[in-house]
XYZ file of C-alpha atoms in Angstrom:
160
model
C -77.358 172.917 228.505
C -75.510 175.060 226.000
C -72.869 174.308 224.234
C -70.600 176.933 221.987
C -68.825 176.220 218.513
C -66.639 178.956 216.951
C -69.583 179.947 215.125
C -73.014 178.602 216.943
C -75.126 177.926 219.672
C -76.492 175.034 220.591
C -79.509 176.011 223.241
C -82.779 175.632 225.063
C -85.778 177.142 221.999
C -86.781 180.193 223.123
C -90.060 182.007 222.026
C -88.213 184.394 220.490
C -87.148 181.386 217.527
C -90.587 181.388 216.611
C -91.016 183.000 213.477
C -88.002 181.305 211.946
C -88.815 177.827 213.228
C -91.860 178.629 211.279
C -90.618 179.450 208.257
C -88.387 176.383 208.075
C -90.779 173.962 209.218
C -93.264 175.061 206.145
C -90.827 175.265 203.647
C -91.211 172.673 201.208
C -87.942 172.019 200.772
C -86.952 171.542 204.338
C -90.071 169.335 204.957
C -89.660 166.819 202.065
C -87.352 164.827 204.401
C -89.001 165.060 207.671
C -92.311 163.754 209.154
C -94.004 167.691 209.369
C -95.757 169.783 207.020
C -97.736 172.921 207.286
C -97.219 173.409 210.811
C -99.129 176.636 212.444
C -98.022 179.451 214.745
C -99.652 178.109 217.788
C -98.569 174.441 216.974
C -95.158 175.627 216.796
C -95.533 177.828 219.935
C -96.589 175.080 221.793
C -93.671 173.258 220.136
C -91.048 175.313 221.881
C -92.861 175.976 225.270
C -92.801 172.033 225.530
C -88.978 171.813 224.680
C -88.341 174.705 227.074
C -89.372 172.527 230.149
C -87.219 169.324 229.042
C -83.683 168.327 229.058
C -81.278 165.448 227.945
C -82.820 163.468 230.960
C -86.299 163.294 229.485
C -86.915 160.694 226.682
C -87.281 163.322 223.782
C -85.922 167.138 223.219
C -85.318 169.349 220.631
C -82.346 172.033 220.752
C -82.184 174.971 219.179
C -78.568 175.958 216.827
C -78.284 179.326 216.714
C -75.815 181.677 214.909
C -73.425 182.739 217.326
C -73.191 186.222 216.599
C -76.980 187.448 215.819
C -78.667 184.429 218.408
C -81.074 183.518 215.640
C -82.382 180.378 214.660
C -80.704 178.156 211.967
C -81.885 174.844 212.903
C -82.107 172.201 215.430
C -81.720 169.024 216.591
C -83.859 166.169 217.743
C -82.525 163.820 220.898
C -84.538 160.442 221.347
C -83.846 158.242 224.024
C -84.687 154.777 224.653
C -83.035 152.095 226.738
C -79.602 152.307 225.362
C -80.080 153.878 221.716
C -80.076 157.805 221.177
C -81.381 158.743 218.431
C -80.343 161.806 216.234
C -82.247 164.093 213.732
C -81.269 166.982 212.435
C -82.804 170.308 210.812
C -80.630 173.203 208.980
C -83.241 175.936 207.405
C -82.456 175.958 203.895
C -81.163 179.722 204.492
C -78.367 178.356 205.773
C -78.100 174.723 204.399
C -74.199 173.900 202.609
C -72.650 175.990 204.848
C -70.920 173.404 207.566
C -72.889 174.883 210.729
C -74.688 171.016 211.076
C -71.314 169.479 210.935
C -69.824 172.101 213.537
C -72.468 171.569 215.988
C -72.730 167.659 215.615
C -68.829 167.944 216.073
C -69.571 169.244 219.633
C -72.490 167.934 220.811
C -71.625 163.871 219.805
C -68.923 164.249 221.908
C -71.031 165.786 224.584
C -73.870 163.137 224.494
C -70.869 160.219 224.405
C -69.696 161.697 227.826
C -73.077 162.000 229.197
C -74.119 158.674 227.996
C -70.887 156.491 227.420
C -73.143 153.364 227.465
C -75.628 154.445 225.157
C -75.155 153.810 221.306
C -76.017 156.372 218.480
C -78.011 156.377 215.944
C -79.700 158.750 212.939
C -82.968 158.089 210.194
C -81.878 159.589 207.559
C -84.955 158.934 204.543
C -83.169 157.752 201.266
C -82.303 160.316 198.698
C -81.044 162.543 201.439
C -77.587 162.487 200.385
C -76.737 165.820 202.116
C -77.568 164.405 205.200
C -75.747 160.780 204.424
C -72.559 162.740 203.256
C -72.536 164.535 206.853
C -73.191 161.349 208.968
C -70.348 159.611 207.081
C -67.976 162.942 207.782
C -68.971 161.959 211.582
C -68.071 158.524 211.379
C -72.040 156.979 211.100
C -72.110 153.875 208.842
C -75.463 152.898 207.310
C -76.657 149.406 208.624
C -79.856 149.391 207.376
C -83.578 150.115 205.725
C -86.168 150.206 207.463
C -89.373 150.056 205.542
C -92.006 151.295 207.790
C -90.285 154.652 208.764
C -89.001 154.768 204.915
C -85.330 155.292 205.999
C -81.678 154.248 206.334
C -79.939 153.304 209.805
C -76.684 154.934 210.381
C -74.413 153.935 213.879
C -72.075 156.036 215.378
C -68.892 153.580 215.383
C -67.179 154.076 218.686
């Protein structure tokens, strides 16, 4: 699967994303909202081989966004499904946070997973205090439903 925006890529990881998966993953600032830390070079490697093997047919997958122009790494996002939920997450390095590129690719690929899956409802954790990440969900048309307490974070549905 890949999908094109004006200005990104949304792909399979490939081993060449390595060494900027790794330096978003263990920055501090990136991590405070996710459920990683410290991750290693081999962790990560394995990371990517994994997601290289899956697609939107297996339960879980990870795509890479990549800038369209250079094919590097600015982020990714996480696919989840179960029964009739998909479930969203979403990474931008903080290189290249504030700039739209999240919004632009969740503006194609919602659309694309709605096709795919018209039966299947969408979802995103977003942790509280992550008002960057409420702000774009609410752009998309998400509402927040709920808390829940033991993953520490907010419900937001895709309305249809």
């Amino acid at each position: 699967m890949i999908i094109e925006t004006d200005r990104l890529i949304l792909r399979p990881f490939q081993l060449k994303d390595l060494s900027h998966l790794h330096l978003y993953r263990n920055d501090p600032l990136c991590a405070r909202y996710q459920a990683w830390e410290n991750t290693t070079i081999e962790e990560l490697k394995f990371f990517i081989k994994e997601n290289m093997t899956r697609s939107l047919d297996d339960q879980q997958i990870q795509i890479a966004l990549a800038a369209k122009e250079t094919d590097q790494l600015i982020g990714d996002i996480f696919i989840a499904k179960k029964g009739h939920t998909i479930t969203l997450g979403f990474t931008t390095s903080p290189l290249h946070q504030r700039k739209g590129y999240m919004l632009e690719a969740l503006t194609a690929f919602i659309p694309y997973l709605q096709k795919r899956f018209p039966s299947s409802e969408i979802i995103c954790l977003v942790h509280p205090g992550n008002h960057a990440s409420e702000q774009l969900l609410k752009k998309l048309h998400f509402t927040k439903e709920e808390y829940i307490e033991s993953f520490n974070s907010d419900v937001f549905v895709l309305k249809k």
